Short mmCIF file of C-alpha atoms in Angstrom, two decimals:
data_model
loop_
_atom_site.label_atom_id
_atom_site.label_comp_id
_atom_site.label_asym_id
_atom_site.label_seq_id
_atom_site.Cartn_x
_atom_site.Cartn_y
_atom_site.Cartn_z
CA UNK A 18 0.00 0.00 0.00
CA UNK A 19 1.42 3.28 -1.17
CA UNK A 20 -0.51 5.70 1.63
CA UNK A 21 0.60 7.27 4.58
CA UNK A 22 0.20 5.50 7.75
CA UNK A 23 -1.31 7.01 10.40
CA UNK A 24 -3.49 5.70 13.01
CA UNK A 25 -3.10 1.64 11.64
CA UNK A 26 -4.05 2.81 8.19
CA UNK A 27 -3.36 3.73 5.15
CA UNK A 28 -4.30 7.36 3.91
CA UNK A 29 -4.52 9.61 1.18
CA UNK A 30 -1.71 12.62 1.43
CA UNK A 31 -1.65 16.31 -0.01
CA UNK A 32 0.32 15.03 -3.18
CA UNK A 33 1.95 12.24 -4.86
CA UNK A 34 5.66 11.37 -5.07
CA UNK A 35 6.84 9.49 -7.85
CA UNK A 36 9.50 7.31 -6.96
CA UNK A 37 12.18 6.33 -9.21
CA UNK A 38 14.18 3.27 -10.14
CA UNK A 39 17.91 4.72 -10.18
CA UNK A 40 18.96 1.47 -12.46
CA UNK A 41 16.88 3.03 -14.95
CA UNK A 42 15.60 6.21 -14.48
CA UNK A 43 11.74 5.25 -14.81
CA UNK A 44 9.05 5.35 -12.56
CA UNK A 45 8.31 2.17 -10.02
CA UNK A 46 5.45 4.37 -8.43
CA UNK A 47 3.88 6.80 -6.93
CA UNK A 48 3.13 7.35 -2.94
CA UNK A 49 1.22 9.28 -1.09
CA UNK A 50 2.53 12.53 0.31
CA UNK A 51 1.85 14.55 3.76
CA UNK A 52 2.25 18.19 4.28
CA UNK A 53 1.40 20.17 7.36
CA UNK A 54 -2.38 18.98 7.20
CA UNK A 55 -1.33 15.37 7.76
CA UNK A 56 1.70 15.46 10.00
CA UNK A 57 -0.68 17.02 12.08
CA UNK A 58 -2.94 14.02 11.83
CA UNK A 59 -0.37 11.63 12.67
CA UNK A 60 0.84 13.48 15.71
CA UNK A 61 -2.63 13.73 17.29
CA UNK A 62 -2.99 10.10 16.76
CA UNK A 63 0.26 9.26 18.11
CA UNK A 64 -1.10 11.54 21.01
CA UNK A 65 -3.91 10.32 21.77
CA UNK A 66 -2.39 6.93 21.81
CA UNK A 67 0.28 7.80 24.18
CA UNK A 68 -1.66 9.34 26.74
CA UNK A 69 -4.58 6.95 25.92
CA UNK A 70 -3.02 3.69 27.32
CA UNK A 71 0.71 3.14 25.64
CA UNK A 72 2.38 5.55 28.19
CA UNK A 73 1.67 3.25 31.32
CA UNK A 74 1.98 -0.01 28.77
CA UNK A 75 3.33 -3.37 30.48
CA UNK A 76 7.18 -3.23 29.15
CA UNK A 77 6.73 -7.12 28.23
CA UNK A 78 3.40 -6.10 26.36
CA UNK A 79 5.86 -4.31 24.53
CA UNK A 80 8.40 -6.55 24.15
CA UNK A 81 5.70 -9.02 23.18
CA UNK A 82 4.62 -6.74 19.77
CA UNK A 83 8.56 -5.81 18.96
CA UNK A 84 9.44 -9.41 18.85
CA UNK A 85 5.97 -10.38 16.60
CA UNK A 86 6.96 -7.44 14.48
CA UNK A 87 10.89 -8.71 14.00
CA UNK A 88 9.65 -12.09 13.21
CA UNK A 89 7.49 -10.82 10.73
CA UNK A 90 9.76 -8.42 9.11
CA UNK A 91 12.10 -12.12 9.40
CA UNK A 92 9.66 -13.95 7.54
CA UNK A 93 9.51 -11.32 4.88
CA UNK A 94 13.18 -10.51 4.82
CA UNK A 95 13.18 -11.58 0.78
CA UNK A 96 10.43 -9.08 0.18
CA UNK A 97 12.26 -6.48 1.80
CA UNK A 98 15.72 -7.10 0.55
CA UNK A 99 14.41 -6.40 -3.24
CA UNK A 100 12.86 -3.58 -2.23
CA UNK A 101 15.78 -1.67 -1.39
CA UNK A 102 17.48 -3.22 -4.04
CA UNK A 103 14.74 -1.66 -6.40
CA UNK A 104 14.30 1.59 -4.84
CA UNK A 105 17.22 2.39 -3.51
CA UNK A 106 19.99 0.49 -5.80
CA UNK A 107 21.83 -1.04 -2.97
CA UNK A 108 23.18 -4.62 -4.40
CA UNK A 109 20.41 -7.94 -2.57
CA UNK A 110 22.84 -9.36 -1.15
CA UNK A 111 23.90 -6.29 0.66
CA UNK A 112 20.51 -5.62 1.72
CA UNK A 113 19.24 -9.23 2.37
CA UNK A 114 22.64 -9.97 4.12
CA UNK A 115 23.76 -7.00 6.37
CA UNK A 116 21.05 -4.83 6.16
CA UNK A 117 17.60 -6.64 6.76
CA UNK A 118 19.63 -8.85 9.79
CA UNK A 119 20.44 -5.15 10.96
CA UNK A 120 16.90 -4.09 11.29
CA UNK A 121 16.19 -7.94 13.11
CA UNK A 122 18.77 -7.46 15.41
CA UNK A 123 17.89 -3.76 16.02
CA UNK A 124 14.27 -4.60 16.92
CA UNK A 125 15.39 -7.61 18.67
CA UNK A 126 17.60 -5.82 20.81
CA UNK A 127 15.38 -3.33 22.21
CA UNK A 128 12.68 -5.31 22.71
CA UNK A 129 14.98 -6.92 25.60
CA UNK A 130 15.57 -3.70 27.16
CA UNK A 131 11.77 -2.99 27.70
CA UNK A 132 11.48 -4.06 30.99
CA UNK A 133 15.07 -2.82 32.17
CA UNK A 134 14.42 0.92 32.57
CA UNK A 135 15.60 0.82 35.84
CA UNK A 136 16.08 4.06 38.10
CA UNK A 137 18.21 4.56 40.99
CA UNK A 138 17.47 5.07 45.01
CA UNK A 139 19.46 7.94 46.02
CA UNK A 140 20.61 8.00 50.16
CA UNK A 141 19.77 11.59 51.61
CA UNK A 142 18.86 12.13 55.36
CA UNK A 143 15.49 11.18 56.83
CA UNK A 144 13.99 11.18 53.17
CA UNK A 145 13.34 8.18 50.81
CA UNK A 146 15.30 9.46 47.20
CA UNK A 147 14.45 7.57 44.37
CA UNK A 148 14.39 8.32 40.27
CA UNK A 149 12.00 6.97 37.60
CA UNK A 150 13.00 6.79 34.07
CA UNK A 151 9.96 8.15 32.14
CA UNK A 152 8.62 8.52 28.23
CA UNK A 153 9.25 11.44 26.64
CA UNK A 154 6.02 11.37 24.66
CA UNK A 155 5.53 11.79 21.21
CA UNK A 156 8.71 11.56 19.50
CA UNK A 157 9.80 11.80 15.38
CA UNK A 158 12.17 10.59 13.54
CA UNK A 159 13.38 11.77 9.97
CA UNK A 160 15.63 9.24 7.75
CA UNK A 161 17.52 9.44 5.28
CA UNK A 162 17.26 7.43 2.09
CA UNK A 163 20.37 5.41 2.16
CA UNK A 164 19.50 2.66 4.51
CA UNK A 165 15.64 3.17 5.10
CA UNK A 166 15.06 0.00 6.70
CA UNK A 167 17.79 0.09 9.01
CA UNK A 168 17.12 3.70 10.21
CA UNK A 169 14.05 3.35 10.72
CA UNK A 170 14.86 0.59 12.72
CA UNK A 171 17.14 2.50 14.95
CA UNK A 172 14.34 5.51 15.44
CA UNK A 173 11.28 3.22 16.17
CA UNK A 174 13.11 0.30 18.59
CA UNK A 175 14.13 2.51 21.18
CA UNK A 176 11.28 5.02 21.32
CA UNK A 177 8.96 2.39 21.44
CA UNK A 178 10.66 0.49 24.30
CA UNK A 179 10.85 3.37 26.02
CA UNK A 180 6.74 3.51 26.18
CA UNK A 181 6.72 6.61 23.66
CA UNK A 182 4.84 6.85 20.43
CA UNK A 183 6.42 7.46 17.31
CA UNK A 184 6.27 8.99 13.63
CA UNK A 185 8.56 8.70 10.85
CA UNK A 186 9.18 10.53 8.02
CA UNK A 187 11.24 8.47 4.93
CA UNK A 188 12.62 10.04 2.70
CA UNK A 189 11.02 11.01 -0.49
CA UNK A 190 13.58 9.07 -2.58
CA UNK A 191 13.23 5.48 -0.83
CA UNK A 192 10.18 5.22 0.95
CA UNK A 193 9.13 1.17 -0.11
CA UNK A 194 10.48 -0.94 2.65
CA UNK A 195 9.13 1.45 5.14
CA UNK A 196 5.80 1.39 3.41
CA UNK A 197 5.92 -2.48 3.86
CA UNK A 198 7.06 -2.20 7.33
CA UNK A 199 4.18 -0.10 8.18
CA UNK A 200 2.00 -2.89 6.89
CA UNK A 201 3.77 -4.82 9.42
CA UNK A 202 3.36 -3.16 11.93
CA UNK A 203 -0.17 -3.29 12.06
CA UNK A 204 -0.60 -7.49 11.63
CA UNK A 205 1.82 -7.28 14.59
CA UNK A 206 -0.98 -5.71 16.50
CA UNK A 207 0.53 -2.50 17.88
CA UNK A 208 -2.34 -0.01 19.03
CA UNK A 209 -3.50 2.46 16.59
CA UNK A 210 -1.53 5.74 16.35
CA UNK A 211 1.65 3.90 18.00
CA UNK A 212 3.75 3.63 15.11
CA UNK A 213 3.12 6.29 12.01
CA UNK A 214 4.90 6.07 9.18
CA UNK A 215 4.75 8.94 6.50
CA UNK A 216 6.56 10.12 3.75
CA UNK A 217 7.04 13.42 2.59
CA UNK A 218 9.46 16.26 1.45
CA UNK A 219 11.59 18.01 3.98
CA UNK A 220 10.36 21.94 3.52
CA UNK A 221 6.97 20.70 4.36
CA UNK A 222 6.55 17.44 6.05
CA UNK A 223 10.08 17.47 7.88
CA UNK A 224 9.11 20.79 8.78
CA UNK A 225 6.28 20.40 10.55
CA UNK A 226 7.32 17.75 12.39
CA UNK A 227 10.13 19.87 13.31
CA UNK A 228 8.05 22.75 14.70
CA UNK A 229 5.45 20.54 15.96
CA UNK A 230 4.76 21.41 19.87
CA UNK A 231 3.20 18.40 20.46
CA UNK A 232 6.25 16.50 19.65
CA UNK A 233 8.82 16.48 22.14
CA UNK A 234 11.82 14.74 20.88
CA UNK A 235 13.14 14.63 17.25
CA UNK A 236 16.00 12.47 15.95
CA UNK A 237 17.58 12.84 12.51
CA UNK A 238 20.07 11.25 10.14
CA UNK A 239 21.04 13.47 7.13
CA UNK A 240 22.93 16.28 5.76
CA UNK A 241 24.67 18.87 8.00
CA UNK A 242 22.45 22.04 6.84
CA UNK A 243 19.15 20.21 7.29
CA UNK A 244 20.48 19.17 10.51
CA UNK A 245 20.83 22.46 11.52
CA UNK A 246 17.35 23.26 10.41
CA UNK A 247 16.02 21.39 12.11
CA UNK A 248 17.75 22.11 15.15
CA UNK A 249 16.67 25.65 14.83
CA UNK A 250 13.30 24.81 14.48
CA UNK A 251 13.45 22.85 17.58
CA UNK A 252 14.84 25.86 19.27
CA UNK A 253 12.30 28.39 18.13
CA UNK A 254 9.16 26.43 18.82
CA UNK A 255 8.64 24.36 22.41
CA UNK A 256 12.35 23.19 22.58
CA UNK A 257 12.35 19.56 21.69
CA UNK A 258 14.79 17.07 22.54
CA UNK A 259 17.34 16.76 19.50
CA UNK A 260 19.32 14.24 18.32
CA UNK A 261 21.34 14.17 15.01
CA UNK A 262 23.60 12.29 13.07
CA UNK A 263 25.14 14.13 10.87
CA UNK A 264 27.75 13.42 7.70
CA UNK A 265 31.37 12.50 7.68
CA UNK A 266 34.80 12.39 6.05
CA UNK A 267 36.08 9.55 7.96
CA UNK A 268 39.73 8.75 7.99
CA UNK A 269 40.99 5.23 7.25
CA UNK A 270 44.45 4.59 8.47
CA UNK A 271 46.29 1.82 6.98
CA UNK A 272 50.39 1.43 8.64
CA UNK A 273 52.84 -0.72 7.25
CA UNK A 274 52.63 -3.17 10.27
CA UNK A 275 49.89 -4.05 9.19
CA UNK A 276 49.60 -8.18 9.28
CA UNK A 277 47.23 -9.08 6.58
CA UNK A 278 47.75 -6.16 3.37
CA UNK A 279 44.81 -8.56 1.77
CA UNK A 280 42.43 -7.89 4.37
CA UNK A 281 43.28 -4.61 5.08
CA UNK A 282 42.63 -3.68 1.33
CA UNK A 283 39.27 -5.35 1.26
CA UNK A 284 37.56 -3.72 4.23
CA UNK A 285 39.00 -0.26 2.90
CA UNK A 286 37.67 -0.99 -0.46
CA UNK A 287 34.03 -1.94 1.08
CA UNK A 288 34.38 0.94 3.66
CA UNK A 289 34.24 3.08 0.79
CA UNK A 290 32.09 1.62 -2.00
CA UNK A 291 29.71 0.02 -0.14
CA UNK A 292 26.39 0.92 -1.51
CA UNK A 293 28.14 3.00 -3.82
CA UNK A 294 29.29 5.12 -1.03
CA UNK A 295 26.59 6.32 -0.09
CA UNK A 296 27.36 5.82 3.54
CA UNK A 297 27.82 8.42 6.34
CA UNK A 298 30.67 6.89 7.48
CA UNK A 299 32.60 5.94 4.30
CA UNK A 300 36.17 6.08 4.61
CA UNK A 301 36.77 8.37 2.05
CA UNK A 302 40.50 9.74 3.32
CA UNK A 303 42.45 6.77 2.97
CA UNK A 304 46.15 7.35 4.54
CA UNK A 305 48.59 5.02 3.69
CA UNK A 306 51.96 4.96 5.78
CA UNK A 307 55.33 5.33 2.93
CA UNK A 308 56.62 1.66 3.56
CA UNK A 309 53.66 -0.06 1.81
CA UNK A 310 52.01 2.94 -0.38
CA UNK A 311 52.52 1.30 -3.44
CA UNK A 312 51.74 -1.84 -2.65
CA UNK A 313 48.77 -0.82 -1.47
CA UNK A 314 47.32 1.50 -3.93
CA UNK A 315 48.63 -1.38 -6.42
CA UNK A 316 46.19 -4.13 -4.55
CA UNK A 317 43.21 -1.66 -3.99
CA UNK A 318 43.34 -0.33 -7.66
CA UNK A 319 42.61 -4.09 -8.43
CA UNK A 320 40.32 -4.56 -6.89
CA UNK A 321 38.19 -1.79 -7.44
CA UNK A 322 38.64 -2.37 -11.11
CA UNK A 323 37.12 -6.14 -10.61
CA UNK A 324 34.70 -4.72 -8.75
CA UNK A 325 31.03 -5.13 -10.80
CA UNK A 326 28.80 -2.36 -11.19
CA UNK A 327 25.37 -2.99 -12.11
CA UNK A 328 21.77 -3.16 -11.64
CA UNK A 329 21.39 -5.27 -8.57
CA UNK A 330 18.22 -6.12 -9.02
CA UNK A 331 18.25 -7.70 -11.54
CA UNK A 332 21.73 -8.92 -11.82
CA UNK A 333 22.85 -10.25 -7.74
CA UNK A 334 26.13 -10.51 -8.97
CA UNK A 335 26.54 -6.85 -8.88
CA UNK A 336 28.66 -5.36 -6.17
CA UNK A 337 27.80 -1.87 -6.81
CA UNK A 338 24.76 -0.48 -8.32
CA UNK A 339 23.68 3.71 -8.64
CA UNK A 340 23.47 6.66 -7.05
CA UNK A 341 20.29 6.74 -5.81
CA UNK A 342 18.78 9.75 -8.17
CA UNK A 343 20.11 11.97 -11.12
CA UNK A 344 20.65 14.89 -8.84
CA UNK A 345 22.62 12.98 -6.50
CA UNK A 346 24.75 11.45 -9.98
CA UNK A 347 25.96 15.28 -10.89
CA UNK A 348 26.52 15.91 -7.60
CA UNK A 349 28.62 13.32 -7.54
CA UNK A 350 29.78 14.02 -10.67
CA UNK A 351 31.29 17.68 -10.17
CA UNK A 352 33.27 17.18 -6.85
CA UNK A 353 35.40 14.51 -9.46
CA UNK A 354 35.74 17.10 -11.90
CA UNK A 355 36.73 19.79 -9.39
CA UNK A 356 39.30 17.12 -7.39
CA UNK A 357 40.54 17.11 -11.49
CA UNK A 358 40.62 20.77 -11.46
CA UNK A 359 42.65 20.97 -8.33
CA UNK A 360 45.20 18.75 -9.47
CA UNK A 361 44.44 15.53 -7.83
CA UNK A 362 45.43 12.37 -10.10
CA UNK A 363 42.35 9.89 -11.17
CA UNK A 364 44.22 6.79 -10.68
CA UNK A 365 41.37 5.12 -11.47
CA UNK A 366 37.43 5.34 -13.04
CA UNK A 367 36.28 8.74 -12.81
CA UNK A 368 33.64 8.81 -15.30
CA UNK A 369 29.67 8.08 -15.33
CA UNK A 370 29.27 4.23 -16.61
CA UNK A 371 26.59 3.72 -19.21
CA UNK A 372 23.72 6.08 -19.97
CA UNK A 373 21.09 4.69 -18.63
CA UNK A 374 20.87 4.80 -15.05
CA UNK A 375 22.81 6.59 -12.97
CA UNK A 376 26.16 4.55 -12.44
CA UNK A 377 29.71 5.65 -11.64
CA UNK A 378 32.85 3.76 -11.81
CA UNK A 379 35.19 3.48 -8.47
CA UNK A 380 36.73 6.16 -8.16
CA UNK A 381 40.01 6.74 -6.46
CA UNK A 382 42.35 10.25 -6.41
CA UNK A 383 45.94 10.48 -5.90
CA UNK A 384 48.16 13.25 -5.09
CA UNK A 385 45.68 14.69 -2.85
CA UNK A 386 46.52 17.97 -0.65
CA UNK A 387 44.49 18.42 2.63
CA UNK A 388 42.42 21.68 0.93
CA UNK A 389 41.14 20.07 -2.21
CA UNK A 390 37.23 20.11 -1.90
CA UNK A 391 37.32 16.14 -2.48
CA UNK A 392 39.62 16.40 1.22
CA UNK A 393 37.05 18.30 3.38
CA UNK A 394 33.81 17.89 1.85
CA UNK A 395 31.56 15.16 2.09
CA UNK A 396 30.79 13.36 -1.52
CA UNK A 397 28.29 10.10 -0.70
CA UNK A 398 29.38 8.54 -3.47
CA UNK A 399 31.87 5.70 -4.60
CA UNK A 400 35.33 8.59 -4.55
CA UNK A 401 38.27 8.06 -2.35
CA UNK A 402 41.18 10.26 -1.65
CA UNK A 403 44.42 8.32 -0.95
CA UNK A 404 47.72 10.03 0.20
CA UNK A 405 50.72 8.68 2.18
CA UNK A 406 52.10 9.59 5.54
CA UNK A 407 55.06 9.87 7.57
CA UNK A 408 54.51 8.75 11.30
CA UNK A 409 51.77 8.75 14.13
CA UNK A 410 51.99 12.58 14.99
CA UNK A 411 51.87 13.36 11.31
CA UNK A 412 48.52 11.16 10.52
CA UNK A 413 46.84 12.30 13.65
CA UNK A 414 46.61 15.33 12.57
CA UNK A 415 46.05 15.09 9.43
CA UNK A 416 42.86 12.48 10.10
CA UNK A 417 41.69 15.43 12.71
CA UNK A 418 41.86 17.73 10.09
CA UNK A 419 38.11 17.78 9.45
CA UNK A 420 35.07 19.68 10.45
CA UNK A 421 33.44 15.68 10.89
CA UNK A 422 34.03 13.49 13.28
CA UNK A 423 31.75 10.16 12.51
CA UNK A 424 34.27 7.26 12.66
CA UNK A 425 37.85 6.38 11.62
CA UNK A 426 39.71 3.24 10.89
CA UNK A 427 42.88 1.55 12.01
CA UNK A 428 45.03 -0.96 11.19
CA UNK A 429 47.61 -2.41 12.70
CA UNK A 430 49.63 -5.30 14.10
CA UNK A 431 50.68 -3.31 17.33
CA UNK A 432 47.90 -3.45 20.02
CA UNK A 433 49.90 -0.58 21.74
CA UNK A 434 49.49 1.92 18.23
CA UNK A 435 46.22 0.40 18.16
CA UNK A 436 45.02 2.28 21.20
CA UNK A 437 47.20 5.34 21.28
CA UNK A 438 45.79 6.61 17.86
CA UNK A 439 42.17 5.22 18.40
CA UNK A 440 42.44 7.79 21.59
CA UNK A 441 44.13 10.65 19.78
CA UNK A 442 41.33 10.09 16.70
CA UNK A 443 38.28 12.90 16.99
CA UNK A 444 35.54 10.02 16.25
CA UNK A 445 32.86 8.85 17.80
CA UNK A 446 33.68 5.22 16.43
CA UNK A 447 37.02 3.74 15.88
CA UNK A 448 36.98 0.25 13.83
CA UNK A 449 40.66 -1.46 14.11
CA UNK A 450 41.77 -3.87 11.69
CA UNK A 451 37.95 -3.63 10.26
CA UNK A 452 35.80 -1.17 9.23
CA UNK A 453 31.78 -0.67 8.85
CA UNK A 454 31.07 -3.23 11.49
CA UNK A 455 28.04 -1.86 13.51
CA UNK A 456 26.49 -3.66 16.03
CA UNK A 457 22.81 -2.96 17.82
CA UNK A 458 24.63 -2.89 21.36
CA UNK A 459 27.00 -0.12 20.32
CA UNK A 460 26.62 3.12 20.24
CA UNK A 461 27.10 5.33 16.97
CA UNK A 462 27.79 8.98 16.76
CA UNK A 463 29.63 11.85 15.93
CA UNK A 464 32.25 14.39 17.64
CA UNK A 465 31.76 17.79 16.22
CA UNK A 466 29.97 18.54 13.23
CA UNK A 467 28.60 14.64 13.01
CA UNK A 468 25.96 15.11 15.31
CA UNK A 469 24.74 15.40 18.52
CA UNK A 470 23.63 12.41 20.66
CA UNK A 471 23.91 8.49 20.19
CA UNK A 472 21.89 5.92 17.94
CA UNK A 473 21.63 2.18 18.69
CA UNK A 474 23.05 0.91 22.16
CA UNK A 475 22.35 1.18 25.66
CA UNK A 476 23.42 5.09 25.44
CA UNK A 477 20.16 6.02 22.94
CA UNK A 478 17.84 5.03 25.88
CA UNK A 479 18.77 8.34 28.00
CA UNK A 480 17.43 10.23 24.81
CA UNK A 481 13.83 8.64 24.89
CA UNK A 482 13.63 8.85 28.29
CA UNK A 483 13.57 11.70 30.61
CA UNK A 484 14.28 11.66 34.62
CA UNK A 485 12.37 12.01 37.61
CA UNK A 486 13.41 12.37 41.17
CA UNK A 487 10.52 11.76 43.89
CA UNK A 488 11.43 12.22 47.67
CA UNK A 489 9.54 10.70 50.42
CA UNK A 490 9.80 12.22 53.31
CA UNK A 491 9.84 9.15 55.74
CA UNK A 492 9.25 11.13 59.00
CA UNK A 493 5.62 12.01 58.81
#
């Protein structure tokens, strides 16, 4: 079904949104769109839900319906694999293997924590101290159109453990597996106006959740400026709780101890052109220590030239497939020719492949310097700047060198490096000798201009909850 979701059904919108295939560049379909006339519907359903039983819900009632929905989202996991692969252009086997298992484990994770909201009792003379951990209410989450399933995964688990209600907004460009989700989420027999799932552009839809005063805690993954709209949105109206994760130019740091050059060269290679790089934290600043430059950028070349770029839906062998829309192709597009225009060195692709769809080769630059615009600005695509360093102190700061701070990579044979530069890096996640390996019990985040606040983990919890501290005196 193609409608918004609001209230446990599925409803006409202001508009329609085509939605295109990016293999191709034709139409898969049209959904329904909201503007301020149905966010506003959504959030007084997921109000009068909250405060009309789900606030004081039993946390294994809860548990109960996130676990039915998982299974269900399990038993379609095919379904929702080709989907993304359709939509979004993301290779199956990405989707059906990393992705959907995400989302399981996601769901799966939370649903454990429902019943583990535990407060603390404080000692304090002659009075009984104690805190609760409370709902915030009704909460919203924007996503970006990357990984749809798996962020919306991260917004809905914890606010929904914590007892709150919940609307999404997916992004305009990718919104089928959360459609299908939302059909899930009703046979999994949530209460009406618990889960709403909506899709819309971000002037109109994104803004009005963002000004909403109903809504009392927003959480966002996307671009820096629309982070900062909506942060200032949040700020003018009834002061919201905001959270946001942000973009990145992560630093991957490969030194010539490392044990396995193989290895090392894979997970770069994936770290980068996974889902065509379309990742927040893609580790596009590659830093290679002198001893085993060439050796590296001989291996990685390799295999980025083997690597097969295609439409994944309908060919599985395909290990890269578009950008997701033509606007996000030329985007793409001119930071290559300006890295050209700089004076960086394509060592390798560098051009659109085909005309039809909207494909681009694996890209890598050489002979880098730290101010070229393909060195401090984000891309989301499959480009990767590779230079060479010295020592420690000299990649330090050059990895720090960035107004980001969403992850970094090392790697490694000395356990001793392995910690000193994970400590000095300005990230909030550190992968050594790996990269891209998220897990639902860890928490992900930026430093700086990445974000504010933590997704996934034990950490998120504290942003879907707020604290109350009750004193008894025991005297009277």
């Amino acid at each position: 079904n193609t409608g918004l979701f609001i209230n446990n059904e599925f409803v006409t919108g202001a508009h329609t949104i085509d939605t295109i295939n990016p293999s191709t560049g034709k139409l898969i379909t049209s959904v329904q769109a909201a503007e301020t006339e149905q966010v506003n519907a959504a959030v007084d359903a997921a109000e009068k839900a909250f405060y009309g039983g789900w606030k004081q819900s039993n946390p294994r009632e809860r548990s109960r319906l996130m676990h039915k929905l998982t299974d269900l989202i399990e038993r379609d996991a095919e379904d929702m694999a080709q989907l993304e692969a359709l939509d979004n252009g993301k290779p199956f086997g990405f989707s059906y293997a990393v992705e959907i298992p995400l989302v399981l484990s996601q769901l799966r994770y939370f649903a454990g924590f429902c019943d583990k909201l535990h407060g603390k009792v404080i000692e304090t003379e002659g009075k009984l101290s104690y805190t609760v951990h409370e709902p915030i209410g009704v909460c919203a989450g924007i996503i970006p159109w990357n990984v749809g399933a798996l962020m919306l995964a991260w917004k809905v688990a914890p606010a929904i453990c914590c007892g709150n209600t919940i609307i999404v907004k997916t992004s305009e460009l990718t919104p089928l597996s959360a459609l299908k989700i939302a059909a899930l989420v009703k046979e999994a027999g949530f209460p009406p106006g618990v889960i709403n799932i909506i899709t819309g552009y971000g002037p109109t839809a994104g803004d009005a959740l963002s000004r909403h005063m109903k809504i009392s805690k927003i959480a966002f993954t996307g671009s820096l400026p629309t982070g900062r709209a909506i942060m200032k949105a949040a700020a003018e109206t009834n002061l919201k709780k905001v959270t946001l994760e942000l973009g990145g130019k992560s630093p991957n740091i490969i030194f010539d101890d490392v044990e396995d050059l193989d290895k090392a060269v894979w997970y770069s290679l994936n770290g980068i052109f996974a889902i065509g790089g379309q990742i927040c934290f893609g580790g596009s600043r590659l830093y290679i220590q002198e001893g085993i430059y060439d050796a590296f950028l001989e291996k990685f070349k390799a295999m980025a030239a083997a690597r097969k770029v295609g439409d994944p839906f309908n060919d599985r062998e395909a290990e890269q497939g578009p950008q997701v829309s033509e606007t996000q192709l030329k985007r793409v597009l001119s930071y290559i020719e300006s890295g050209k225009a700089e004076g960086a060195t394509v060592y390798h692709g560098g051009v659109r492949k085909g005309d039809t769809g909207y494909f681009i080769e694996p890209t890598i630059f050489t002979d880098v310097k730290p101010d070229m615009r393909i060195m401090k600005e984000e891309i989301f695509g499959p480009v990767v700047a590779i230079t060479k360093f010295k020592d420690e102190k000299d990649v330090i700061a050059q990895a720090n060198d960035t107004t980001y701070g969403l992850a970094a990579g090392v790697f490694t044979s000395s356990i001793k490096r392995a910690i000193t530069v994970s400590n000095a890096l300005e990230a909030g996640t550190v992968w050594v000798n790996c990269y891209m390996q998220v897990d639902s019990n860890s928490p992900f985040g930026g430093y700086k201009q990445s974000g504010l606040g933590r997704e996934s983990g034990e950490y998120v919890l504290q942003d879907y909850t707020q604290v109350k501290a009750i004193k008894i005196n025991i005297g009277l």
